[in-house]
C-alpha cells in the first residue's frame, strides 16, 4: 500500500458513507467513521490524520501504546476507540490511552473501568458489546441481558454508556443483527450504534449505524 493509495481509499470510504447515508434518508454527519488502524503504523496512519480525520480504532492495548502516545501528542484532538477485547488487569492502561471503549461486555470489566475512571478522573464514553449471533467464541453479552447490563453499568457504576456495538457472525447476512442491535438500543434509550465494517458498513448505515468501524477498505488487507 502506498500512502497516496491509503488517502484515496479513505476518501472513497467517506464518499461511500455519504452516499449510503443519503440513500437511507439520513444526514451524512449522523454517521461517524472509526478508521481501524490495527496492524498499521505511523507511516500509514499519519497521512489519514493529515486529511483532517481524527477518530481511530485499535483492538490491542500493547500495540496501541507503541504508536498512539506520540501521535496523540502531535495531534491533540485524536479520539481513540478501543474495539477489541479488554482484560481487567489492563483497564488502567486502557483508560489512560483511549477516549472511547466500545467493548464493555461483562461485570468484571465494567467494574474495573469504572474504578479506573474514578482513579484517573477521566470519564470515557463506553459502548456495550452485544453478541447478537450468540457465538460461543465471540465477546459480548447475550441480547436478552442487554437491559439489565446497561442499567448496571449506567445506574450502579455511573459509566457513561452512550450506545451498543456488535460484530455479526461472518457467514450470515448482517441486516437482522443490525436490526436487533437497533431495537435493543431503542429499548434502552441509547442513541448510538457502532455497527458495520469494511464488508458491511453500508448495510450498517441503512439500519441506523452512527459509527462504522472500517479498517482494510482504508489501509489495505492485513497480513
Ligand atoms: C478489525 C476490526 C474492524 C475493521 O475490520 P475491517 O474488515 O478491516 O474493516 C472493525 N471492528 C472490529 C471490532 C475489528 O476488530
JSON list of C-alpha atoms and ligand atoms in Angstrom, two decimals:
[
{"chain": "A", "resi": 1, "resn": "UNK", "atom": "CA", "xyz": [0.00, 0.00, 0.00]},
{"chain": "A", "resi": 2, "resn": "UNK", "atom": "CA", "xyz": [1.37, 3.38, -0.88]},
{"chain": "A", "resi": 3, "resn": "UNK", "atom": "CA", "xyz": [0.38, 6.36, 1.22]},
{"chain": "A", "resi": 4, "resn": "UNK", "atom": "CA", "xyz": [-1.35, 8.04, -1.71]},
{"chain": "A", "resi": 5, "resn": "UNK", "atom": "CA", "xyz": [-3.45, 4.91, -2.05]},
{"chain": "A", "resi": 6, "resn": "UNK", "atom": "CA", "xyz": [-4.37, 4.96, 1.62]},
{"chain": "A", "resi": 7, "resn": "UNK", "atom": "CA", "xyz": [-5.60, 8.55, 1.41]},
{"chain": "A", "resi": 8, "resn": "UNK", "atom": "CA", "xyz": [-7.57, 7.91, -1.77]},
{"chain": "A", "resi": 9, "resn": "UNK", "atom": "CA", "xyz": [-9.16, 4.81, -0.27]},
{"chain": "A", "resi": 10, "resn": "UNK", "atom": "CA", "xyz": [-10.02, 6.84, 2.82]},
{"chain": "A", "resi": 11, "resn": "UNK", "atom": "CA", "xyz": [-11.72, 9.44, 0.63]},
{"chain": "A", "resi": 12, "resn": "UNK", "atom": "CA", "xyz": [-13.59, 6.72, -1.25]},
{"chain": "A", "resi": 13, "resn": "UNK", "atom": "CA", "xyz": [-14.88, 5.27, 2.01]},
{"chain": "A", "resi": 14, "resn": "UNK", "atom": "CA", "xyz": [-16.03, 8.73, 3.15]},
{"chain": "A", "resi": 15, "resn": "UNK", "atom": "CA", "xyz": [-17.89, 9.17, -0.16]},
{"chain": "A", "resi": 16, "resn": "UNK", "atom": "CA", "xyz": [-19.50, 5.73, 0.21]},
{"chain": "A", "resi": 17, "resn": "UNK", "atom": "CA", "xyz": [-20.60, 6.61, 3.74]},
{"chain": "A", "resi": 18, "resn": "UNK", "atom": "CA", "xyz": [-22.14, 9.85, 2.46]},
{"chain": "A", "resi": 19, "resn": "UNK", "atom": "CA", "xyz": [-23.95, 8.03, -0.34]},
{"chain": "A", "resi": 20, "resn": "UNK", "atom": "CA", "xyz": [-25.24, 5.29, 1.99]},
{"chain": "A", "resi": 21, "resn": "UNK", "atom": "CA", "xyz": [-26.49, 7.89, 4.46]},
{"chain": "A", "resi": 22, "resn": "UNK", "atom": "CA", "xyz": [-28.29, 9.81, 1.73]},
{"chain": "A", "resi": 23, "resn": "UNK", "atom": "CA", "xyz": [-29.95, 6.73, 0.31]},
{"chain": "A", "resi": 24, "resn": "UNK", "atom": "CA", "xyz": [-31.12, 5.81, 3.81]},
{"chain": "A", "resi": 25, "resn": "UNK", "atom": "CA", "xyz": [-32.61, 9.30, 4.16]},
{"chain": "A", "resi": 26, "resn": "UNK", "atom": "CA", "xyz": [-30.12, 10.24, 6.85]},
{"chain": "A", "resi": 27, "resn": "UNK", "atom": "CA", "xyz": [-27.78, 13.21, 7.26]},
{"chain": "A", "resi": 28, "resn": "UNK", "atom": "CA", "xyz": [-24.22, 12.23, 6.35]},
{"chain": "A", "resi": 29, "resn": "UNK", "atom": "CA", "xyz": [-22.91, 13.83, 9.55]},
{"chain": "A", "resi": 30, "resn": "UNK", "atom": "CA", "xyz": [-25.12, 11.41, 11.51]},
{"chain": "A", "resi": 31, "resn": "UNK", "atom": "CA", "xyz": [-22.59, 8.67, 10.68]},
{"chain": "A", "resi": 32, "resn": "UNK", "atom": "CA", "xyz": [-19.04, 8.82, 12.00]},
{"chain": "A", "resi": 33, "resn": "UNK", "atom": "CA", "xyz": [-16.13, 6.81, 10.69]},
{"chain": "A", "resi": 34, "resn": "UNK", "atom": "CA", "xyz": [-13.74, 5.00, 13.01]},
{"chain": "A", "resi": 35, "resn": "UNK", "atom": "CA", "xyz": [-10.63, 4.35, 10.89]},
{"chain": "A", "resi": 36, "resn": "UNK", "atom": "CA", "xyz": [-9.38, 1.00, 12.19]},
{"chain": "A", "resi": 37, "resn": "UNK", "atom": "CA", "xyz": [-5.59, 1.20, 12.09]},
{"chain": "A", "resi": 38, "resn": "UNK", "atom": "CA", "xyz": [-4.69, -2.07, 13.85]},
{"chain": "A", "resi": 39, "resn": "UNK", "atom": "CA", "xyz": [-1.50, -3.68, 12.46]},
{"chain": "A", "resi": 40, "resn": "UNK", "atom": "CA", "xyz": [-0.66, -0.43, 10.62]},
{"chain": "A", "resi": 41, "resn": "UNK", "atom": "CA", "xyz": [1.96, 2.02, 11.84]},
{"chain": "A", "resi": 42, "resn": "UNK", "atom": "CA", "xyz": [2.59, 5.75, 11.88]},
{"chain": "A", "resi": 43, "resn": "UNK", "atom": "CA", "xyz": [3.65, 5.96, 8.22]},
{"chain": "A", "resi": 44, "resn": "UNK", "atom": "CA", "xyz": [0.26, 4.70, 7.12]},
{"chain": "A", "resi": 45, "resn": "UNK", "atom": "CA", "xyz": [-1.82, 6.40, 9.80]},
{"chain": "A", "resi": 46, "resn": "UNK", "atom": "CA", "xyz": [-0.39, 9.90, 9.66]},
{"chain": "A", "resi": 47, "resn": "UNK", "atom": "CA", "xyz": [-1.44, 10.69, 6.06]},
{"chain": "A", "resi": 48, "resn": "UNK", "atom": "CA", "xyz": [-5.03, 9.97, 7.10]},
{"chain": "A", "resi": 49, "resn": "UNK", "atom": "CA", "xyz": [-4.69, 12.24, 10.15]},
{"chain": "A", "resi": 50, "resn": "UNK", "atom": "CA", "xyz": [-3.27, 14.91, 7.84]},
{"chain": "A", "resi": 51, "resn": "UNK", "atom": "CA", "xyz": [-6.50, 14.90, 5.81]},
{"chain": "A", "resi": 52, "resn": "UNK", "atom": "CA", "xyz": [-8.26, 16.05, 8.98]},
{"chain": "A", "resi": 53, "resn": "UNK", "atom": "CA", "xyz": [-9.55, 12.69, 10.16]},
{"chain": "A", "resi": 54, "resn": "UNK", "atom": "CA", "xyz": [-9.40, 12.27, 13.93]},
{"chain": "A", "resi": 55, "resn": "UNK", "atom": "CA", "xyz": [-11.30, 9.11, 15.00]},
{"chain": "A", "resi": 56, "resn": "UNK", "atom": "CA", "xyz": [-9.28, 5.88, 15.03]},
{"chain": "A", "resi": 57, "resn": "UNK", "atom": "CA", "xyz": [-9.84, 2.37, 16.36]},
{"chain": "A", "resi": 58, "resn": "UNK", "atom": "CA", "xyz": [-7.43, -0.20, 17.72]},
{"chain": "A", "resi": 59, "resn": "UNK", "atom": "CA", "xyz": [-8.01, -3.66, 19.15]},
{"chain": "A", "resi": 60, "resn": "UNK", "atom": "CA", "xyz": [-4.85, -4.26, 21.22]},
{"chain": "A", "resi": 61, "resn": "UNK", "atom": "CA", "xyz": [-3.63, -2.23, 24.18]},
{"chain": "A", "resi": 62, "resn": "UNK", "atom": "CA", "xyz": [0.05, -3.09, 23.81]},
{"chain": "A", "resi": 63, "resn": "UNK", "atom": "CA", "xyz": [0.22, -2.27, 20.11]},
{"chain": "A", "resi": 64, "resn": "UNK", "atom": "CA", "xyz": [-1.67, 0.98, 20.72]},
{"chain": "A", "resi": 65, "resn": "UNK", "atom": "CA", "xyz": [0.76, 2.03, 23.43]},
{"chain": "A", "resi": 66, "resn": "UNK", "atom": "CA", "xyz": [3.59, 1.75, 20.94]},
{"chain": "A", "resi": 67, "resn": "UNK", "atom": "CA", "xyz": [2.12, 4.02, 18.31]},
{"chain": "A", "resi": 68, "resn": "UNK", "atom": "CA", "xyz": [-0.54, 6.32, 19.72]},
{"chain": "A", "resi": 69, "resn": "UNK", "atom": "CA", "xyz": [1.05, 8.34, 22.57]},
{"chain": "A", "resi": 70, "resn": "UNK", "atom": "CA", "xyz": [3.36, 10.15, 20.11]},
{"chain": "A", "resi": 71, "resn": "UNK", "atom": "CA", "xyz": [0.56, 10.69, 17.57]},
{"chain": "A", "resi": 72, "resn": "UNK", "atom": "CA", "xyz": [-1.77, 11.98, 20.29]},
{"chain": "A", "resi": 73, "resn": "UNK", "atom": "CA", "xyz": [0.94, 14.35, 21.44]},
{"chain": "A", "resi": 74, "resn": "UNK", "atom": "CA", "xyz": [1.38, 15.68, 17.92]},
{"chain": "A", "resi": 75, "resn": "UNK", "atom": "CA", "xyz": [-2.34, 15.92, 17.08]},
{"chain": "A", "resi": 76, "resn": "UNK", "atom": "CA", "xyz": [-4.15, 16.94, 20.24]},
{"chain": "A", "resi": 77, "resn": "UNK", "atom": "CA", "xyz": [-7.73, 16.18, 19.20]},
{"chain": "A", "resi": 78, "resn": "UNK", "atom": "CA", "xyz": [-7.41, 12.48, 18.30]},
{"chain": "A", "resi": 79, "resn": "UNK", "atom": "CA", "xyz": [-10.31, 10.31, 19.53]},
{"chain": "A", "resi": 80, "resn": "UNK", "atom": "CA", "xyz": [-9.04, 6.77, 20.02]},
{"chain": "A", "resi": 81, "resn": "UNK", "atom": "CA", "xyz": [-11.56, 3.93, 20.29]},
{"chain": "A", "resi": 82, "resn": "UNK", "atom": "CA", "xyz": [-10.81, 0.53, 21.82]},
{"chain": "A", "resi": 83, "resn": "UNK", "atom": "CA", "xyz": [-12.68, -2.00, 19.68]},
{"chain": "A", "resi": 84, "resn": "UNK", "atom": "CA", "xyz": [-11.06, -5.22, 20.92]},
{"chain": "A", "resi": 85, "resn": "UNK", "atom": "CA", "xyz": [-11.47, -7.39, 24.00]},
{"chain": "A", "resi": 86, "resn": "UNK", "atom": "CA", "xyz": [-10.17, -5.99, 27.27]},
{"chain": "A", "resi": 87, "resn": "UNK", "atom": "CA", "xyz": [-8.67, -7.82, 30.26]},
{"chain": "A", "resi": 88, "resn": "UNK", "atom": "CA", "xyz": [-9.48, -6.28, 33.62]},
{"chain": "A", "resi": 89, "resn": "UNK", "atom": "CA", "xyz": [-5.79, -6.02, 34.54]},
{"chain": "A", "resi": 90, "resn": "UNK", "atom": "CA", "xyz": [-5.34, -3.72, 31.53]},
{"chain": "A", "resi": 91, "resn": "UNK", "atom": "CA", "xyz": [-8.23, -1.42, 32.42]},
{"chain": "A", "resi": 92, "resn": "UNK", "atom": "CA", "xyz": [-5.89, 1.25, 33.83]},
{"chain": "A", "resi": 93, "resn": "UNK", "atom": "CA", "xyz": [-3.82, 1.38, 30.66]},
{"chain": "A", "resi": 94, "resn": "UNK", "atom": "CA", "xyz": [-6.96, 1.42, 28.52]},
{"chain": "A", "resi": 95, "resn": "UNK", "atom": "CA", "xyz": [-8.49, 4.33, 30.44]},
{"chain": "A", "resi": 96, "resn": "UNK", "atom": "CA", "xyz": [-5.22, 6.28, 30.26]},
{"chain": "A", "resi": 97, "resn": "UNK", "atom": "CA", "xyz": [-4.77, 5.93, 26.48]},
{"chain": "A", "resi": 98, "resn": "UNK", "atom": "CA", "xyz": [-8.21, 5.51, 24.90]},
{"chain": "A", "resi": 99, "resn": "UNK", "atom": "CA", "xyz": [-11.07, 8.02, 24.69]},
{"chain": "A", "resi": 100, "resn": "UNK", "atom": "CA", "xyz": [-13.93, 5.62, 23.98]},
{"chain": "A", "resi": 101, "resn": "UNK", "atom": "CA", "xyz": [-14.27, 1.93, 24.96]},
{"chain": "A", "resi": 102, "resn": "UNK", "atom": "CA", "xyz": [-16.60, 0.05, 22.59]},
{"chain": "A", "resi": 103, "resn": "UNK", "atom": "CA", "xyz": [-16.26, -3.41, 24.08]},
{"chain": "A", "resi": 104, "resn": "UNK", "atom": "CA", "xyz": [-17.70, -3.43, 27.59]},
{"chain": "A", "resi": 105, "resn": "UNK", "atom": "CA", "xyz": [-19.25, -6.88, 27.90]},
{"chain": "A", "resi": 106, "resn": "UNK", "atom": "CA", "xyz": [-19.08, -8.19, 31.46]},
{"chain": "A", "resi": 107, "resn": "UNK", "atom": "CA", "xyz": [-19.38, -7.03, 35.06]},
{"chain": "A", "resi": 108, "resn": "UNK", "atom": "CA", "xyz": [-15.71, -7.56, 35.87]},
{"chain": "A", "resi": 109, "resn": "UNK", "atom": "CA", "xyz": [-14.59, -5.27, 33.04]},
{"chain": "A", "resi": 110, "resn": "UNK", "atom": "CA", "xyz": [-17.30, -2.71, 33.79]},
{"chain": "A", "resi": 111, "resn": "UNK", "atom": "CA", "xyz": [-16.21, -2.61, 37.46]},
{"chain": "A", "resi": 112, "resn": "UNK", "atom": "CA", "xyz": [-12.54, -2.31, 36.57]},
{"chain": "A", "resi": 113, "resn": "UNK", "atom": "CA", "xyz": [-13.20, 0.51, 34.09]},
{"chain": "A", "resi": 114, "resn": "UNK", "atom": "CA", "xyz": [-15.43, 2.42, 36.50]},
{"chain": "A", "resi": 115, "resn": "UNK", "atom": "CA", "xyz": [-12.76, 2.17, 39.21]},
{"chain": "A", "resi": 116, "resn": "UNK", "atom": "CA", "xyz": [-10.01, 3.36, 36.89]},
{"chain": "A", "resi": 117, "resn": "UNK", "atom": "CA", "xyz": [-12.09, 6.25, 35.54]},
{"chain": "A", "resi": 118, "resn": "UNK", "atom": "CA", "xyz": [-12.64, 7.46, 39.11]},
{"chain": "A", "resi": 119, "resn": "UNK", "atom": "CA", "xyz": [-8.99, 7.00, 40.00]},
{"chain": "A", "resi": 120, "resn": "UNK", "atom": "CA", "xyz": [-7.70, 8.77, 36.89]},
{"chain": "A", "resi": 121, "resn": "UNK", "atom": "CA", "xyz": [-10.51, 11.31, 36.89]},
{"chain": "A", "resi": 122, "resn": "UNK", "atom": "CA", "xyz": [-11.22, 10.52, 33.21]},
{"chain": "A", "resi": 123, "resn": "UNK", "atom": "CA", "xyz": [-14.82, 9.89, 32.17]},
{"chain": "A", "resi": 124, "resn": "UNK", "atom": "CA", "xyz": [-14.79, 7.93, 28.88]},
{"chain": "A", "resi": 125, "resn": "UNK", "atom": "CA", "xyz": [-17.80, 7.20, 26.71]},
{"chain": "A", "resi": 126, "resn": "UNK", "atom": "CA", "xyz": [-18.48, 3.47, 26.57]},
{"chain": "A", "resi": 127, "resn": "UNK", "atom": "CA", "xyz": [-20.45, 1.12, 24.34]},
{"chain": "A", "resi": 128, "resn": "UNK", "atom": "CA", "xyz": [-21.84, -2.22, 25.44]},
{"chain": "A", "resi": 129, "resn": "UNK", "atom": "CA", "xyz": [-20.86, -5.03, 23.07]},
{"chain": "A", "resi": 130, "resn": "UNK", "atom": "CA", "xyz": [-23.74, -7.38, 22.28]},
{"chain": "A", "resi": 131, "resn": "UNK", "atom": "CA", "xyz": [-23.15, -10.87, 20.90]},
{"chain": "A", "resi": 132, "resn": "UNK", "atom": "CA", "xyz": [-26.13, -10.72, 18.54]},
{"chain": "A", "resi": 133, "resn": "UNK", "atom": "CA", "xyz": [-25.28, -14.07, 16.95]},
{"chain": "A", "resi": 134, "resn": "UNK", "atom": "CA", "xyz": [-24.84, -15.80, 20.34]},
{"chain": "A", "resi": 135, "resn": "UNK", "atom": "CA", "xyz": [-21.49, -17.15, 19.06]},
{"chain": "A", "resi": 136, "resn": "UNK", "atom": "CA", "xyz": [-19.57, -19.05, 21.69]},
{"chain": "A", "resi": 137, "resn": "UNK", "atom": "CA", "xyz": [-16.14, -17.77, 20.68]},
{"chain": "A", "resi": 138, "resn": "UNK", "atom": "CA", "xyz": [-17.25, -14.15, 20.38]},
{"chain": "A", "resi": 139, "resn": "UNK", "atom": "CA", "xyz": [-17.23, -11.47, 23.05]},
{"chain": "A", "resi": 140, "resn": "UNK", "atom": "CA", "xyz": [-20.38, -9.57, 24.02]},
{"chain": "A", "resi": 141, "resn": "UNK", "atom": "CA", "xyz": [-23.32, -10.00, 26.32]},
{"chain": "A", "resi": 142, "resn": "UNK", "atom": "CA", "xyz": [-26.33, -12.05, 25.27]},
{"chain": "A", "resi": 143, "resn": "UNK", "atom": "CA", "xyz": [-29.07, -9.92, 23.66]},
{"chain": "A", "resi": 144, "resn": "UNK", "atom": "CA", "xyz": [-31.58, -10.69, 26.42]},
{"chain": "A", "resi": 145, "resn": "UNK", "atom": "CA", "xyz": [-29.13, -9.47, 29.07]},
{"chain": "A", "resi": 146, "resn": "UNK", "atom": "CA", "xyz": [-28.69, -6.08, 27.44]},
{"chain": "A", "resi": 147, "resn": "UNK", "atom": "CA", "xyz": [-31.28, -4.28, 29.58]},
{"chain": "A", "resi": 148, "resn": "UNK", "atom": "CA", "xyz": [-30.00, -5.42, 32.99]},
{"chain": "A", "resi": 149, "resn": "UNK", "atom": "CA", "xyz": [-26.37, -4.98, 31.98]},
{"chain": "A", "resi": 150, "resn": "UNK", "atom": "CA", "xyz": [-26.92, -1.46, 30.61]},
{"chain": "A", "resi": 151, "resn": "UNK", "atom": "CA", "xyz": [-28.65, -0.42, 33.81]},
{"chain": "A", "resi": 152, "resn": "UNK", "atom": "CA", "xyz": [-25.91, -2.00, 35.93]},
{"chain": "A", "resi": 153, "resn": "UNK", "atom": "CA", "xyz": [-23.24, -0.03, 34.02]},
{"chain": "A", "resi": 154, "resn": "UNK", "atom": "CA", "xyz": [-25.22, 3.19, 33.83]},
{"chain": "A", "resi": 155, "resn": "UNK", "atom": "CA", "xyz": [-27.03, 3.31, 37.17]},
{"chain": "A", "resi": 156, "resn": "UNK", "atom": "CA", "xyz": [-24.87, 1.30, 39.56]},
{"chain": "A", "resi": 157, "resn": "UNK", "atom": "CA", "xyz": [-21.43, 2.16, 38.17]},
{"chain": "A", "resi": 158, "resn": "UNK", "atom": "CA", "xyz": [-22.21, 5.61, 36.69]},
{"chain": "A", "resi": 159, "resn": "UNK", "atom": "CA", "xyz": [-20.46, 4.68, 33.46]},
{"chain": "A", "resi": 160, "resn": "UNK", "atom": "CA", "xyz": [-21.24, 7.00, 30.57]},
{"chain": "A", "resi": 161, "resn": "UNK", "atom": "CA", "xyz": [-22.97, 4.39, 28.38]},
{"chain": "A", "resi": 162, "resn": "UNK", "atom": "CA", "xyz": [-23.66, 6.01, 25.01]},
{"chain": "A", "resi": 163, "resn": "UNK", "atom": "CA", "xyz": [-24.59, 3.07, 22.81]},
{"chain": "A", "resi": 164, "resn": "UNK", "atom": "CA", "xyz": [-24.30, -0.54, 21.67]},
{"chain": "A", "resi": 165, "resn": "UNK", "atom": "CA", "xyz": [-21.79, -2.29, 19.44]},
{"chain": "A", "resi": 166, "resn": "UNK", "atom": "CA", "xyz": [-21.87, -5.62, 17.60]},
{"chain": "A", "resi": 167, "resn": "UNK", "atom": "CA", "xyz": [-19.89, -7.79, 15.19]},
{"chain": "A", "resi": 168, "resn": "UNK", "atom": "CA", "xyz": [-22.32, -10.06, 13.30]},
{"chain": "A", "resi": 169, "resn": "UNK", "atom": "CA", "xyz": [-21.33, -13.65, 12.50]},
{"chain": "A", "resi": 170, "resn": "UNK", "atom": "CA", "xyz": [-19.01, -13.65, 9.48]},
{"chain": "A", "resi": 171, "resn": "UNK", "atom": "CA", "xyz": [-21.10, -16.07, 7.47]},
{"chain": "A", "resi": 172, "resn": "UNK", "atom": "CA", "xyz": [-24.54, -14.50, 7.97]},
{"chain": "A", "resi": 173, "resn": "UNK", "atom": "CA", "xyz": [-26.49, -11.66, 6.44]},
{"chain": "A", "resi": 174, "resn": "UNK", "atom": "CA", "xyz": [-25.69, -8.79, 8.83]},
{"chain": "A", "resi": 175, "resn": "UNK", "atom": "CA", "xyz": [-29.02, -6.97, 8.40]},
{"chain": "A", "resi": 176, "resn": "UNK", "atom": "CA", "xyz": [-31.01, -8.89, 11.04]},
{"chain": "A", "resi": 177, "resn": "UNK", "atom": "CA", "xyz": [-28.15, -8.46, 13.54]},
{"chain": "A", "resi": 178, "resn": "UNK", "atom": "CA", "xyz": [-28.05, -4.73, 12.96]},
{"chain": "A", "resi": 179, "resn": "UNK", "atom": "CA", "xyz": [-31.84, -4.56, 13.28]},
{"chain": "A", "resi": 180, "resn": "UNK", "atom": "CA", "xyz": [-31.65, -6.42, 16.60]},
{"chain": "A", "resi": 181, "resn": "UNK", "atom": "CA", "xyz": [-28.96, -4.05, 17.89]},
{"chain": "A", "resi": 182, "resn": "UNK", "atom": "CA", "xyz": [-31.07, -1.05, 16.89]},
{"chain": "A", "resi": 183, "resn": "UNK", "atom": "CA", "xyz": [-34.10, -2.48, 18.68]},
{"chain": "A", "resi": 184, "resn": "UNK", "atom": "CA", "xyz": [-32.07, -3.14, 21.85]},
{"chain": "A", "resi": 185, "resn": "UNK", "atom": "CA", "xyz": [-30.65, 0.40, 21.76]},
{"chain": "A", "resi": 186, "resn": "UNK", "atom": "CA", "xyz": [-34.13, 1.90, 21.45]},
{"chain": "A", "resi": 187, "resn": "UNK", "atom": "CA", "xyz": [-35.45, -0.19, 24.33]},
{"chain": "A", "resi": 188, "resn": "UNK", "atom": "CA", "xyz": [-32.60, 1.08, 26.48]},
{"chain": "A", "resi": 189, "resn": "UNK", "atom": "CA", "xyz": [-32.83, 4.70, 25.33]},
{"chain": "A", "resi": 190, "resn": "UNK", "atom": "CA", "xyz": [-29.36, 4.67, 23.81]},
{"chain": "A", "resi": 191, "resn": "UNK", "atom": "CA", "xyz": [-28.67, 6.87, 20.77]},
{"chain": "A", "resi": 192, "resn": "UNK", "atom": "CA", "xyz": [-25.51, 5.40, 19.34]},
{"chain": "A", "resi": 193, "resn": "UNK", "atom": "CA", "xyz": [-24.92, 2.26, 17.31]},
{"chain": "A", "resi": 194, "resn": "UNK", "atom": "CA", "xyz": [-21.44, 1.05, 16.36]},
{"chain": "A", "resi": 195, "resn": "UNK", "atom": "CA", "xyz": [-22.03, -1.46, 13.57]},
{"chain": "A", "resi": 196, "resn": "UNK", "atom": "CA", "xyz": [-20.58, -2.15, 10.15]},
{"chain": "A", "resi": 197, "resn": "UNK", "atom": "CA", "xyz": [-17.02, -2.90, 8.96]},
{"chain": "A", "resi": 198, "resn": "UNK", "atom": "CA", "xyz": [-15.32, -2.85, 5.53]},
{"chain": "A", "resi": 199, "resn": "UNK", "atom": "CA", "xyz": [-17.63, -5.54, 4.15]},
{"chain": "A", "resi": 200, "resn": "UNK", "atom": "CA", "xyz": [-20.94, -4.29, 5.51]},
{"chain": "A", "resi": 201, "resn": "UNK", "atom": "CA", "xyz": [-20.78, -0.65, 6.60]},
{"chain": "A", "resi": 202, "resn": "UNK", "atom": "CA", "xyz": [-23.35, 0.41, 4.01]},
{"chain": "A", "resi": 203, "resn": "UNK", "atom": "CA", "xyz": [-25.79, -2.12, 5.45]},
{"chain": "A", "resi": 204, "resn": "UNK", "atom": "CA", "xyz": [-24.94, -0.83, 8.93]},
{"chain": "A", "resi": 205, "resn": "UNK", "atom": "CA", "xyz": [-25.82, 2.71, 7.84]},
{"chain": "A", "resi": 206, "resn": "UNK", "atom": "CA", "xyz": [-29.10, 1.51, 6.32]},
{"chain": "A", "resi": 207, "resn": "UNK", "atom": "CA", "xyz": [-30.00, 0.05, 9.73]},
{"chain": "A", "resi": 208, "resn": "UNK", "atom": "CA", "xyz": [-29.07, 3.18, 11.66]},
{"chain": "A", "resi": 209, "resn": "UNK", "atom": "CA", "xyz": [-25.35, 2.94, 12.47]},
{"chain": "A", "resi": 210, "resn": "UNK", "atom": "CA", "xyz": [-24.00, 6.16, 13.96]},
{"chain": "A", "resi": 211, "resn": "UNK", "atom": "CA", "xyz": [-20.47, 4.74, 13.91]},
{"chain": "A", "resi": 212, "resn": "UNK", "atom": "CA", "xyz": [-18.89, 2.43, 11.36]},
{"chain": "A", "resi": 213, "resn": "UNK", "atom": "CA", "xyz": [-15.53, 0.76, 12.00]},
{"chain": "A", "resi": 214, "resn": "UNK", "atom": "CA", "xyz": [-13.60, 0.45, 8.75]},
{"chain": "A", "resi": 215, "resn": "UNK", "atom": "CA", "xyz": [-10.06, -0.92, 8.50]},
{"chain": "A", "resi": 216, "resn": "UNK", "atom": "CA", "xyz": [-8.99, -2.87, 5.44]},
{"chain": "A", "resi": 217, "resn": "UNK", "atom": "CA", "xyz": [-11.03, -0.77, 2.97]},
{"chain": "A", "resi": 218, "resn": "UNK", "atom": "CA", "xyz": [-8.83, 2.18, 4.01]},
{"chain": "A", "resi": 219, "resn": "UNK", "atom": "CA", "xyz": [-5.45, 0.76, 4.97]},
{"chain": "A", "resi": 220, "resn": "UNK", "atom": "CA", "xyz": [-5.39, -2.39, 2.84]},
{"chain": "A", "resi": 221, "resn": "UNK", "atom": "CA", "xyz": [-5.66, -6.02, 3.80]},
{"chain": "A", "resi": 222, "resn": "UNK", "atom": "CA", "xyz": [-3.82, -7.10, 6.94]},
{"chain": "A", "resi": 223, "resn": "UNK", "atom": "CA", "xyz": [-1.04, -9.67, 6.82]},
{"chain": "B", "resi": 1, "resn": "LIG", "atom": "C1", "xyz": [-10.63, -5.22, 12.69]},
{"chain": "B", "resi": 1, "resn": "LIG", "atom": "C2", "xyz": [-11.95, -4.75, 13.16]},
{"chain": "B", "resi": 1, "resn": "LIG", "atom": "C3", "xyz": [-12.75, -3.91, 12.36]},
{"chain": "B", "resi": 1, "resn": "LIG", "atom": "C4", "xyz": [-12.36, -3.49, 10.96]},
{"chain": "B", "resi": 1, "resn": "LIG", "atom": "O1", "xyz": [-12.41, -4.58, 10.11]},
{"chain": "B", "resi": 1, "resn": "LIG", "atom": "P1", "xyz": [-12.26, -4.41, 8.51]},
{"chain": "B", "resi": 1, "resn": "LIG", "atom": "O2", "xyz": [-12.98, -5.59, 7.97]},
{"chain": "B", "resi": 1, "resn": "LIG", "atom": "O3", "xyz": [-10.81, -4.41, 8.24]},
{"chain": "B", "resi": 1, "resn": "LIG", "atom": "O4", "xyz": [-12.89, -3.13, 8.15]},
{"chain": "B", "resi": 1, "resn": "LIG", "atom": "C5", "xyz": [-13.97, -3.48, 12.87]},
{"chain": "B", "resi": 1, "resn": "LIG", "atom": "N1", "xyz": [-14.38, -3.85, 14.10]},
{"chain": "B", "resi": 1, "resn": "LIG", "atom": "C6", "xyz": [-13.64, -4.64, 14.90]},
{"chain": "B", "resi": 1, "resn": "LIG", "atom": "C7", "xyz": [-14.16, -5.00, 16.24]},
{"chain": "B", "resi": 1, "resn": "LIG", "atom": "C8", "xyz": [-12.41, -5.12, 14.46]},
{"chain": "B", "resi": 1, "resn": "LIG", "atom": "O5", "xyz": [-11.69, -5.92, 15.26]}
]
